[in-house]
N, C-alpha and C. Protein backbone atom coordinates (compact mmCIF):
# COMPACT_ATOMS: atom_id res chain seq x y z
N UNK A 1 104.93 101.37 81.89
CA UNK A 1 103.64 100.46 81.69
C UNK A 1 102.26 100.42 82.44
N UNK A 2 101.70 100.09 83.36
CA UNK A 2 100.53 100.11 84.03
C UNK A 2 100.23 101.64 84.59
N UNK A 3 101.19 102.24 84.95
CA UNK A 3 100.76 103.78 85.26
C UNK A 3 100.51 104.66 84.01
N UNK A 4 101.12 104.24 83.20
CA UNK A 4 100.83 104.79 81.70
C UNK A 4 99.17 104.93 81.41
N UNK A 5 98.38 103.79 81.81
CA UNK A 5 97.41 103.09 81.27
C UNK A 5 96.14 103.83 82.43
N UNK A 6 96.45 104.52 82.94
CA UNK A 6 95.34 105.05 84.10
C UNK A 6 94.25 106.14 83.10
N UNK A 7 93.42 106.51 83.30
CA UNK A 7 92.60 107.80 82.89
C UNK A 7 91.41 107.18 81.75
N UNK A 8 91.03 108.03 81.08
CA UNK A 8 89.85 107.63 80.02
C UNK A 8 90.61 106.87 79.05
N UNK A 9 91.81 107.07 78.58
CA UNK A 9 92.25 106.27 77.44
C UNK A 9 92.69 104.55 77.81
N UNK A 10 92.51 104.07 77.08
CA UNK A 10 93.27 102.41 77.30
C UNK A 10 94.39 102.58 77.02
N UNK A 11 95.53 101.58 77.03
CA UNK A 11 96.72 101.32 76.79
C UNK A 11 96.73 101.18 75.36
N UNK A 12 95.93 100.61 74.90
CA UNK A 12 96.05 100.68 73.30
C UNK A 12 95.82 102.19 72.67
N UNK A 13 94.72 102.71 72.89
CA UNK A 13 94.30 103.97 72.77
C UNK A 13 95.57 105.01 72.82
N UNK A 14 95.92 104.97 73.89
CA UNK A 14 97.15 105.71 74.28
C UNK A 14 98.59 105.55 73.32
N UNK A 15 98.55 104.34 72.81
CA UNK A 15 99.96 103.82 72.29
C UNK A 15 99.65 104.16 70.71
N UNK A 16 98.26 104.16 70.23
CA UNK A 16 97.82 104.54 68.99
C UNK A 16 98.08 105.89 68.84
N UNK A 17 97.67 106.85 69.94
CA UNK A 17 97.73 108.39 69.80
C UNK A 17 99.44 108.71 69.79
N UNK A 18 99.98 108.14 70.45
CA UNK A 18 101.76 108.38 70.42
C UNK A 18 101.80 108.03 69.22
N UNK A 19 101.88 107.01 68.55
CA UNK A 19 102.54 106.70 67.26
C UNK A 19 101.81 107.58 66.21
N UNK A 20 100.35 107.91 66.39
CA UNK A 20 100.10 109.06 65.66
C UNK A 20 100.83 110.22 65.28
N UNK A 21 101.03 110.68 66.57
CA UNK A 21 101.60 111.89 66.99
C UNK A 21 103.21 111.91 66.45
N UNK A 22 103.86 110.75 66.65
CA UNK A 22 105.21 110.72 65.79
C UNK A 22 105.20 110.53 64.58
N UNK A 23 104.13 110.23 63.56
CA UNK A 23 104.24 110.15 62.50
C UNK A 23 103.60 111.71 61.95
N UNK A 24 102.92 112.17 62.68
CA UNK A 24 102.44 113.31 62.05
C UNK A 24 103.55 114.35 62.15
N UNK A 25 104.39 114.53 63.77
CA UNK A 25 105.67 115.36 63.48
C UNK A 25 106.76 114.89 62.33
N UNK A 26 107.15 113.59 62.20
CA UNK A 26 107.71 113.12 60.83
C UNK A 26 107.31 113.64 59.91
N UNK A 27 105.94 113.56 59.43
CA UNK A 27 105.66 114.45 58.36
C UNK A 27 105.83 115.84 58.32
N UNK A 28 105.58 116.26 59.23
CA UNK A 28 105.75 117.96 59.43
C UNK A 28 107.07 118.22 59.29
N UNK A 29 108.03 117.61 59.64
CA UNK A 29 109.58 117.51 59.65
C UNK A 29 109.91 117.37 57.91
N UNK A 30 109.22 116.61 57.53
CA UNK A 30 109.69 116.20 55.85
C UNK A 30 109.24 117.43 55.13
N UNK A 31 107.96 117.78 55.49
CA UNK A 31 107.20 118.89 54.73
C UNK A 31 107.92 120.46 54.82
N UNK A 32 108.37 120.48 56.02
CA UNK A 32 109.44 121.54 56.16
C UNK A 32 110.32 121.64 55.29
N UNK A 33 111.36 120.44 55.26
CA UNK A 33 112.56 120.05 54.72
C UNK A 33 112.26 120.33 53.22
N UNK A 34 111.12 120.06 52.92
CA UNK A 34 111.03 119.80 51.36
C UNK A 34 110.59 118.50 50.74
N UNK A 35 111.02 117.43 51.57
CA UNK A 35 110.97 116.15 51.06
C UNK A 35 109.18 115.96 50.82
N UNK A 36 108.41 116.35 51.29
CA UNK A 36 107.07 116.44 51.02
C UNK A 36 106.36 117.49 50.39
N UNK A 37 105.08 117.43 49.97
CA UNK A 37 104.49 118.59 49.94
C UNK A 37 103.71 118.96 51.34
N UNK A 38 103.39 120.11 50.98
CA UNK A 38 102.84 120.69 52.33
C UNK A 38 101.40 120.01 52.87
N UNK A 39 101.23 119.90 54.04
CA UNK A 39 99.84 118.95 54.59
C UNK A 39 98.82 119.86 54.17
N UNK A 40 97.47 119.39 53.45
CA UNK A 40 96.36 120.41 53.15
C UNK A 40 95.72 120.47 54.44
N UNK A 41 94.98 121.72 54.55
CA UNK A 41 94.24 122.04 55.56
C UNK A 41 93.00 121.43 56.01
N UNK A 42 92.43 120.91 54.80
CA UNK A 42 91.05 120.40 54.96
C UNK A 42 90.81 118.66 54.56
N UNK A 43 90.04 117.81 54.74
CA UNK A 43 90.00 116.70 53.73
C UNK A 43 89.56 116.68 52.58
N UNK A 44 88.87 117.98 52.34
CA UNK A 44 88.58 118.02 50.76
C UNK A 44 89.64 118.73 50.11
N UNK A 45 90.71 119.55 50.56
CA UNK A 45 91.78 119.51 49.98
C UNK A 45 92.65 118.13 49.63
N UNK A 46 92.94 117.41 50.62
CA UNK A 46 93.61 116.33 50.69
C UNK A 46 93.20 115.54 49.51
N UNK A 47 91.65 115.54 49.31
CA UNK A 47 90.95 114.62 48.58
C UNK A 47 90.84 114.96 46.99
N UNK A 48 91.26 116.42 46.88
CA UNK A 48 91.33 117.07 45.61
C UNK A 48 92.82 116.95 45.23
N UNK A 49 93.53 116.90 46.06
CA UNK A 49 95.38 116.59 45.73
C UNK A 49 95.21 115.36 45.28
N UNK A 50 94.82 114.21 45.81
CA UNK A 50 94.86 112.87 45.39
C UNK A 50 94.10 112.64 44.21
N UNK A 51 93.07 113.36 44.04
CA UNK A 51 92.35 113.30 42.39
C UNK A 51 93.32 113.76 41.48
N UNK A 52 94.18 115.06 41.87
CA UNK A 52 94.89 115.68 40.98
C UNK A 52 96.25 114.93 40.28
N UNK A 53 96.51 114.37 41.47
CA UNK A 53 97.85 113.54 41.16
C UNK A 53 97.17 112.19 40.44
N UNK A 54 96.32 111.77 40.70
CA UNK A 54 95.59 110.58 39.87
C UNK A 54 95.40 110.76 38.36
N UNK A 55 94.87 111.89 38.32
CA UNK A 55 94.78 112.57 37.08
C UNK A 55 95.87 113.01 36.18
N UNK A 56 97.07 113.31 36.88
CA UNK A 56 98.40 113.92 36.54
C UNK A 56 98.62 112.04 36.13
N UNK A 57 98.53 111.41 36.73
CA UNK A 57 99.73 109.79 36.43
C UNK A 57 98.68 109.53 35.40
N UNK A 58 97.44 109.44 35.15
CA UNK A 58 96.96 108.95 33.97
C UNK A 58 97.50 109.34 32.65
N UNK A 59 97.21 110.76 33.01
CA UNK A 59 97.72 111.85 31.51
C UNK A 59 99.08 111.12 31.18
N UNK A 60 100.18 111.02 32.10
CA UNK A 60 101.21 110.33 31.95
C UNK A 60 101.35 108.82 30.90
N UNK A 61 100.62 108.17 31.60
CA UNK A 61 100.46 106.85 31.24
C UNK A 61 99.63 106.93 29.41
N UNK A 62 98.60 107.80 29.57
CA UNK A 62 97.74 108.05 28.31
C UNK A 62 98.89 108.64 27.34
N UNK A 63 99.93 109.44 27.64
CA UNK A 63 100.42 110.21 26.55
C UNK A 63 101.52 109.51 26.24
N UNK A 64 102.16 108.47 26.99
CA UNK A 64 103.51 107.82 26.54
C UNK A 64 103.37 106.52 26.45
N UNK A 65 102.23 105.71 26.99
CA UNK A 65 102.14 104.54 26.58
C UNK A 65 100.91 103.75 26.68
N UNK A 66 99.84 104.66 25.84
CA UNK A 66 98.45 104.37 25.75
C UNK A 66 98.34 102.82 24.94
N UNK A 67 97.37 101.85 25.70
CA UNK A 67 97.56 100.80 25.19
C UNK A 67 98.22 99.59 25.45
N UNK A 68 99.42 100.10 25.99
CA UNK A 68 100.57 98.96 26.57
C UNK A 68 100.18 98.93 28.14
N UNK A 69 100.86 97.41 28.55
CA UNK A 69 100.63 97.40 29.76
C UNK A 69 101.12 98.05 30.88
N UNK A 70 102.22 98.61 30.60
CA UNK A 70 102.84 99.42 31.88
C UNK A 70 103.95 100.65 31.33
N UNK A 71 104.08 101.76 31.82
CA UNK A 71 104.79 102.76 31.47
C UNK A 71 106.45 102.60 32.13
N UNK A 72 107.30 102.85 31.42
CA UNK A 72 108.49 103.09 32.09
C UNK A 72 108.35 104.69 32.27
N UNK A 73 108.71 104.80 33.50
CA UNK A 73 108.68 106.49 33.64
C UNK A 73 109.67 106.89 33.54
N UNK A 74 111.15 106.38 33.44
CA UNK A 74 112.27 107.28 33.15
C UNK A 74 112.56 107.46 31.88
N UNK A 75 112.11 106.31 31.18
CA UNK A 75 112.31 106.41 29.64
C UNK A 75 110.69 107.22 28.82
N UNK A 76 109.77 106.90 29.34
CA UNK A 76 108.65 107.55 29.05
C UNK A 76 108.28 106.74 27.80
N UNK A 77 108.38 105.32 28.04
CA UNK A 77 108.13 104.08 26.94
C UNK A 77 106.95 103.12 27.57
N UNK A 78 106.32 102.89 26.62
CA UNK A 78 104.96 102.08 27.07
C UNK A 78 105.73 100.54 26.71
N UNK A 79 105.42 99.28 27.65
CA UNK A 79 105.92 98.10 27.64
C UNK A 79 105.01 97.07 27.55
N UNK A 80 104.69 96.22 27.10
CA UNK A 80 103.80 95.08 27.27
C UNK A 80 104.44 93.65 27.89
N UNK A 81 104.43 94.03 29.13
CA UNK A 81 105.08 92.86 30.13
C UNK A 81 104.07 91.95 31.09
N UNK A 82 102.74 92.20 30.39
CA UNK A 82 101.49 91.28 30.77
C UNK A 82 101.03 90.83 29.86
N UNK A 83 101.52 90.60 28.71
CA UNK A 83 100.69 89.74 27.51
C UNK A 83 99.85 90.69 26.76
N UNK A 84 99.99 92.05 26.69
CA UNK A 84 99.56 93.00 25.72
C UNK A 84 98.15 93.00 26.20
N UNK A 85 97.79 93.11 27.14
CA UNK A 85 96.01 93.33 27.63
C UNK A 85 95.82 94.50 28.42
N UNK A 86 96.90 95.59 27.88
CA UNK A 86 96.31 96.71 28.46
C UNK A 86 96.27 96.79 29.88
N UNK A 87 97.08 95.99 30.80
CA UNK A 87 97.09 96.11 32.09
C UNK A 87 96.84 97.51 33.11
N UNK A 88 97.57 98.45 32.43
CA UNK A 88 97.39 99.76 33.32
C UNK A 88 96.23 100.12 33.15
N UNK A 89 95.35 100.04 32.01
CA UNK A 89 94.15 100.86 31.83
C UNK A 89 93.03 100.30 32.72
N UNK A 90 93.20 98.66 32.64
CA UNK A 90 92.66 97.60 33.59
C UNK A 90 92.69 98.28 34.97
N UNK A 91 93.88 98.12 35.17
CA UNK A 91 94.28 98.65 36.86
C UNK A 91 93.73 99.80 37.57
N UNK A 92 93.50 100.96 36.32
CA UNK A 92 93.10 102.04 36.41
C UNK A 92 91.74 102.54 36.57
N UNK A 93 90.77 101.43 36.01
CA UNK A 93 89.39 101.66 35.54
C UNK A 93 88.57 101.97 36.93
N UNK A 94 88.72 101.34 37.98
CA UNK A 94 87.98 101.46 39.29
C UNK A 94 88.35 102.66 39.84
N UNK A 95 89.71 102.91 40.00
CA UNK A 95 90.00 103.98 40.60
C UNK A 95 89.57 105.52 39.92
N UNK A 96 89.66 105.31 38.64
CA UNK A 96 89.42 106.58 37.86
C UNK A 96 87.37 106.71 38.02
N UNK A 97 86.93 105.58 37.89
CA UNK A 97 85.52 105.88 38.46
C UNK A 97 85.61 106.14 39.61
N UNK A 98 85.84 106.12 40.88
CA UNK A 98 85.72 106.48 42.09
C UNK A 98 86.54 107.76 42.56
N UNK A 99 87.21 108.18 41.59
CA UNK A 99 87.71 109.30 41.64
C UNK A 99 86.88 110.53 40.98
N UNK A 100 85.83 110.06 40.18
CA UNK A 100 84.68 110.70 39.10
C UNK A 100 85.69 111.59 38.27
N UNK A 101 87.00 110.89 37.68
CA UNK A 101 87.48 111.25 36.61
C UNK A 101 86.73 110.88 35.36
N UNK A 102 85.86 111.31 34.61
CA UNK A 102 85.03 110.79 33.40
C UNK A 102 85.74 110.67 32.57
N UNK A 103 86.55 111.52 32.12
CA UNK A 103 86.94 111.83 30.72
C UNK A 103 88.08 110.66 30.90
N UNK A 104 88.87 110.70 31.66
CA UNK A 104 89.86 109.45 31.76
C UNK A 104 89.38 108.14 32.10
N UNK A 105 88.29 107.88 32.46
CA UNK A 105 87.29 106.80 32.72
C UNK A 105 87.16 106.47 31.26
N UNK A 106 86.65 107.32 30.29
CA UNK A 106 85.98 107.06 28.89
C UNK A 106 87.47 106.61 28.19
N UNK A 107 88.52 107.37 28.46
CA UNK A 107 89.79 106.72 27.77
C UNK A 107 90.19 105.59 28.08
N UNK A 108 90.39 104.96 29.25
CA UNK A 108 90.65 103.80 29.85
C UNK A 108 89.62 102.63 29.25
N UNK A 109 88.32 103.06 29.16
CA UNK A 109 87.43 102.36 28.44
C UNK A 109 87.56 102.13 27.02
N UNK A 110 88.20 102.89 26.20
CA UNK A 110 88.28 103.07 24.86
C UNK A 110 89.75 102.03 24.37
N UNK A 111 90.29 102.04 25.44
CA UNK A 111 91.68 101.18 25.46
C UNK A 111 91.37 99.72 25.43
N UNK A 112 90.60 99.90 26.72
CA UNK A 112 90.04 98.19 26.84
C UNK A 112 88.83 97.63 25.97
N UNK A 113 88.48 98.53 25.31
CA UNK A 113 87.35 98.18 24.03
C UNK A 113 88.17 97.62 22.83
N UNK A 114 89.40 98.31 22.85
CA UNK A 114 90.10 97.94 21.38
C UNK A 114 90.96 96.47 21.64
N UNK A 115 91.04 96.15 22.63
CA UNK A 115 91.85 94.98 22.75
C UNK A 115 91.16 93.84 22.39
N UNK A 116 91.68 92.93 22.12
CA UNK A 116 91.06 91.55 21.71
C UNK A 116 91.54 90.55 22.87
N UNK A 117 90.66 89.99 23.88
CA UNK A 117 91.17 89.36 24.82
C UNK A 117 90.86 87.79 24.49
N UNK A 118 90.46 87.50 23.12
CA UNK A 118 90.31 86.12 23.27
C UNK A 118 91.77 85.34 22.77
N UNK A 119 91.84 84.24 22.60
CA UNK A 119 93.40 83.44 22.44
C UNK A 119 93.75 83.73 21.28
N UNK A 120 92.66 84.05 19.95
CA UNK A 120 93.17 84.44 18.93
C UNK A 120 94.05 85.61 18.69
N UNK A 121 93.27 86.31 19.57
CA UNK A 121 93.80 88.02 19.36
C UNK A 121 95.15 87.94 20.33
N UNK A 122 95.71 87.28 20.98
CA UNK A 122 96.80 87.06 21.67
C UNK A 122 98.05 87.14 21.31
N UNK A 123 99.34 87.39 21.82
CA UNK A 123 100.25 86.70 21.50
C UNK A 123 100.65 85.72 22.27
N UNK A 124 101.71 85.08 21.97
CA UNK A 124 102.08 83.94 22.43
C UNK A 124 103.01 84.09 23.82
N UNK A 125 102.58 84.77 24.90
CA UNK A 125 103.42 84.86 25.90
C UNK A 125 102.81 84.15 27.16
N UNK A 126 103.56 83.91 28.16
CA UNK A 126 103.06 83.29 29.38
C UNK A 126 102.88 84.05 30.64
N UNK A 127 101.92 84.25 30.89
CA UNK A 127 101.49 85.23 32.08
C UNK A 127 101.31 84.51 33.70
N UNK A 128 101.40 85.04 34.74
CA UNK A 128 101.07 84.77 35.60
C UNK A 128 99.56 84.53 35.77
N UNK A 129 99.18 83.42 36.33
CA UNK A 129 97.64 82.91 36.35
C UNK A 129 96.93 83.57 37.64
N UNK A 130 97.77 83.98 38.79
CA UNK A 130 97.26 84.71 40.09
C UNK A 130 97.17 85.98 39.44
N UNK A 131 97.95 86.78 38.75
CA UNK A 131 98.24 88.14 38.80
C UNK A 131 97.08 88.60 37.38
N UNK A 132 96.99 87.77 36.67
CA UNK A 132 95.99 87.89 35.56
C UNK A 132 94.60 87.65 36.08
N UNK A 133 94.58 86.81 36.88
CA UNK A 133 93.19 86.55 37.46
C UNK A 133 92.71 87.91 38.54
N UNK A 134 93.63 88.17 39.60
CA UNK A 134 92.96 89.41 40.08
C UNK A 134 93.28 90.50 39.54
N UNK A 135 94.38 91.05 38.66
CA UNK A 135 94.36 92.05 38.16
C UNK A 135 93.65 92.26 36.81
N UNK A 136 93.57 91.58 36.35
CA UNK A 136 92.70 91.27 34.70
C UNK A 136 91.47 91.01 35.14
N UNK A 137 91.14 89.97 35.41
CA UNK A 137 89.59 89.55 35.59
C UNK A 137 89.10 90.60 36.49
N UNK A 138 89.79 90.44 37.63
CA UNK A 138 89.19 91.81 38.96
C UNK A 138 88.83 92.83 38.10
N UNK A 139 89.95 93.36 37.80
CA UNK A 139 89.73 94.84 37.14
C UNK A 139 88.66 95.19 36.42
N UNK A 140 88.33 94.16 35.45
CA UNK A 140 87.23 93.94 34.61
C UNK A 140 86.11 94.11 35.12
N UNK A 141 85.87 93.15 36.15
CA UNK A 141 84.73 92.78 36.96
C UNK A 141 84.36 93.76 37.93
N UNK A 142 85.42 94.69 38.64
CA UNK A 142 85.20 96.02 39.59
C UNK A 142 84.63 96.95 38.56
N UNK A 143 85.22 97.09 37.25
CA UNK A 143 84.71 98.04 36.33
C UNK A 143 83.32 97.89 36.26
N UNK A 144 82.84 96.43 35.54
CA UNK A 144 81.59 96.50 35.48
C UNK A 144 80.55 96.67 36.49
N UNK A 145 81.19 96.30 37.69
CA UNK A 145 79.67 96.26 38.93
C UNK A 145 80.25 98.05 39.42
N UNK A 146 80.93 98.71 39.07
CA UNK A 146 80.75 100.06 39.52
C UNK A 146 80.05 100.95 38.45
N UNK A 147 80.29 100.67 36.95
CA UNK A 147 79.59 101.20 36.20
C UNK A 147 78.53 100.76 35.51
N UNK A 148 78.24 99.69 35.39
CA UNK A 148 77.02 98.78 34.92
C UNK A 148 77.38 98.66 33.28
N UNK A 149 78.52 98.97 32.86
CA UNK A 149 79.20 98.71 31.46
C UNK A 149 79.14 97.43 31.23
N UNK A 150 78.31 96.79 30.33
CA UNK A 150 78.59 95.44 29.66
C UNK A 150 79.90 95.21 29.12
N UNK A 151 80.54 96.18 28.51
CA UNK A 151 81.79 95.82 27.90
C UNK A 151 82.89 95.13 28.51
N UNK A 152 82.78 95.83 29.90
CA UNK A 152 83.93 94.82 30.70
C UNK A 152 83.38 93.75 31.08
N UNK A 153 82.35 93.42 31.34
CA UNK A 153 81.48 91.90 31.34
C UNK A 153 82.22 91.08 30.30
N UNK A 154 81.72 91.56 28.93
CA UNK A 154 82.31 90.80 27.81
C UNK A 154 83.75 90.33 27.79
N UNK A 155 84.35 91.70 28.19
CA UNK A 155 86.02 91.56 27.94
C UNK A 155 86.49 90.76 28.99
N UNK A 156 85.59 90.74 29.96
CA UNK A 156 86.11 89.57 31.42
C UNK A 156 85.66 87.85 30.83
N UNK A 157 84.78 88.03 30.23
CA UNK A 157 84.50 86.43 29.85
C UNK A 157 85.57 86.07 28.90
N UNK A 158 85.93 86.96 27.95
CA UNK A 158 86.94 86.75 26.86
C UNK A 158 88.21 86.41 27.63
N UNK A 159 88.36 86.90 28.47
CA UNK A 159 89.86 86.89 29.41
C UNK A 159 89.79 85.95 30.26
N UNK A 160 88.55 85.37 30.97
CA UNK A 160 88.44 84.14 31.44
C UNK A 160 88.66 82.83 30.68
N UNK A 161 88.33 83.21 29.24
CA UNK A 161 88.05 81.79 28.56
C UNK A 161 89.52 81.53 28.30
N UNK A 162 90.66 82.81 28.06
CA UNK A 162 91.83 82.69 27.68
C UNK A 162 92.67 82.13 28.89
N UNK A 163 92.17 82.37 30.18
CA UNK A 163 92.65 81.83 31.76
C UNK A 163 92.51 80.45 31.85
N UNK A 164 91.24 80.22 31.30
CA UNK A 164 90.55 78.45 31.62
C UNK A 164 91.55 77.57 31.96
N UNK A 165 92.61 77.34 30.84
CA UNK A 165 93.46 76.44 30.39
C UNK A 165 94.19 76.45 32.06
N UNK A 166 94.28 77.16 32.85
CA UNK A 166 95.38 77.11 33.88
C UNK A 166 94.42 76.45 34.93
N UNK A 167 93.17 76.24 34.76
CA UNK A 167 92.62 75.45 35.78
C UNK A 167 92.33 73.95 35.53
N UNK A 168 93.02 73.14 36.08
CA UNK A 168 92.46 71.97 36.09
C UNK A 168 91.83 71.47 36.96
N UNK A 169 90.36 70.85 36.87
CA UNK A 169 89.68 69.85 37.62
C UNK A 169 90.62 68.82 38.63
N UNK A 170 90.58 69.28 39.95
CA UNK A 170 91.42 68.17 40.92
C UNK A 170 92.69 68.47 41.18
N UNK A 171 93.16 69.30 40.61
CA UNK A 171 94.52 70.05 40.96
C UNK A 171 94.55 71.43 40.96
N UNK A 172 95.73 72.19 41.48
CA UNK A 172 95.96 73.55 41.98
C UNK A 172 96.06 74.12 40.51
N UNK A 173 95.72 75.32 40.35
CA UNK A 173 95.67 75.99 39.04
C UNK A 173 97.19 76.06 38.60
N UNK A 174 97.50 76.14 37.19
CA UNK A 174 99.17 76.29 36.86
C UNK A 174 99.45 77.72 37.42
N UNK A 175 100.70 77.63 37.35
CA UNK A 175 101.34 79.17 38.08
C UNK A 175 101.10 79.82 36.77
N UNK A 176 101.49 79.53 35.62
CA UNK A 176 101.33 80.30 34.47
C UNK A 176 100.66 79.94 33.50
N UNK A 177 100.01 80.68 32.32
CA UNK A 177 99.21 80.25 31.18
C UNK A 177 99.85 80.91 30.10
N UNK A 178 99.45 80.55 28.91
CA UNK A 178 99.61 81.31 27.46
C UNK A 178 98.36 81.64 27.46
N UNK A 179 98.01 82.93 27.10
CA UNK A 179 96.88 83.59 26.78
C UNK A 179 96.56 83.01 25.02
N UNK A 180 97.54 82.98 24.23
CA UNK A 180 97.41 82.67 23.03
C UNK A 180 97.02 80.83 23.04
N UNK A 181 97.64 80.13 23.30
CA UNK A 181 97.52 78.86 22.98
C UNK A 181 96.80 78.10 24.22
N UNK A 182 96.33 76.94 23.94
CA UNK A 182 95.41 76.20 24.96
C UNK A 182 96.60 75.00 25.18
N UNK A 183 96.71 75.26 26.75
CA UNK A 183 98.00 74.90 27.33
C UNK A 183 98.19 75.58 28.36
N UNK A 184 99.42 75.00 29.32
CA UNK A 184 100.17 75.90 30.05
C UNK A 184 101.37 76.55 29.80
N UNK A 185 101.70 77.65 30.53
CA UNK A 185 102.75 78.27 30.03
C UNK A 185 104.12 77.86 30.67
N UNK A 186 105.17 78.37 30.72
CA UNK A 186 106.23 78.10 31.18
C UNK A 186 106.33 78.08 32.68
C-alpha cells in the first residue's frame, strides 16, 4: 500500500501505469498468438489501419446492404430494422467525414438523399423514440455540423416532424412512435 506510493509518481499514477503495462502485455501475447493483428509501430500507422478498417466495413455495407438500416454480416443481407431510414448510412456519416473518406461519405450522402423521411414516405413501423432521436436525428445533425451540407438539415427536419408525435407536452416522451402515422407506436 503506502510503501508503493513513495517517489515522484502518485498512487493513482502507479496503478494506471501498472494497469496499462498489463494490458500491453496481454495485447502483445494475443498478437503473438495470432488473435490480434500486430501492433503498429507508430500512431500514423495505427490511424491508417483504423481508416482502412472503416473503409472496408463501409464497402461491405455498401455492396451488400446499400440503403438498408443494417447489414447482417453472416448472410451478407440488408435488413430494415429501424423503419427503413438508412440507419447504417446515417450512423456512418460523421465517422466517414472525420476519417476523410470522401468517396464513402458521398455514397452515404446519396443514400440519405434518396430516402423520404416524411410520414407519407414511411412504412408503418414502430421505432424506439430514444434510438431514433439520438442515432437518426443526432447523426443527421452532426453530419450537417461537420460538412455544412444543408441536405442533412432538411432530412433532420423531416425526421423530426415524423418523431414529433412522441413528444406530448407535460409528459415523458412516448417510448416508441410510428414514423408513418400520427400517434404512438406499440
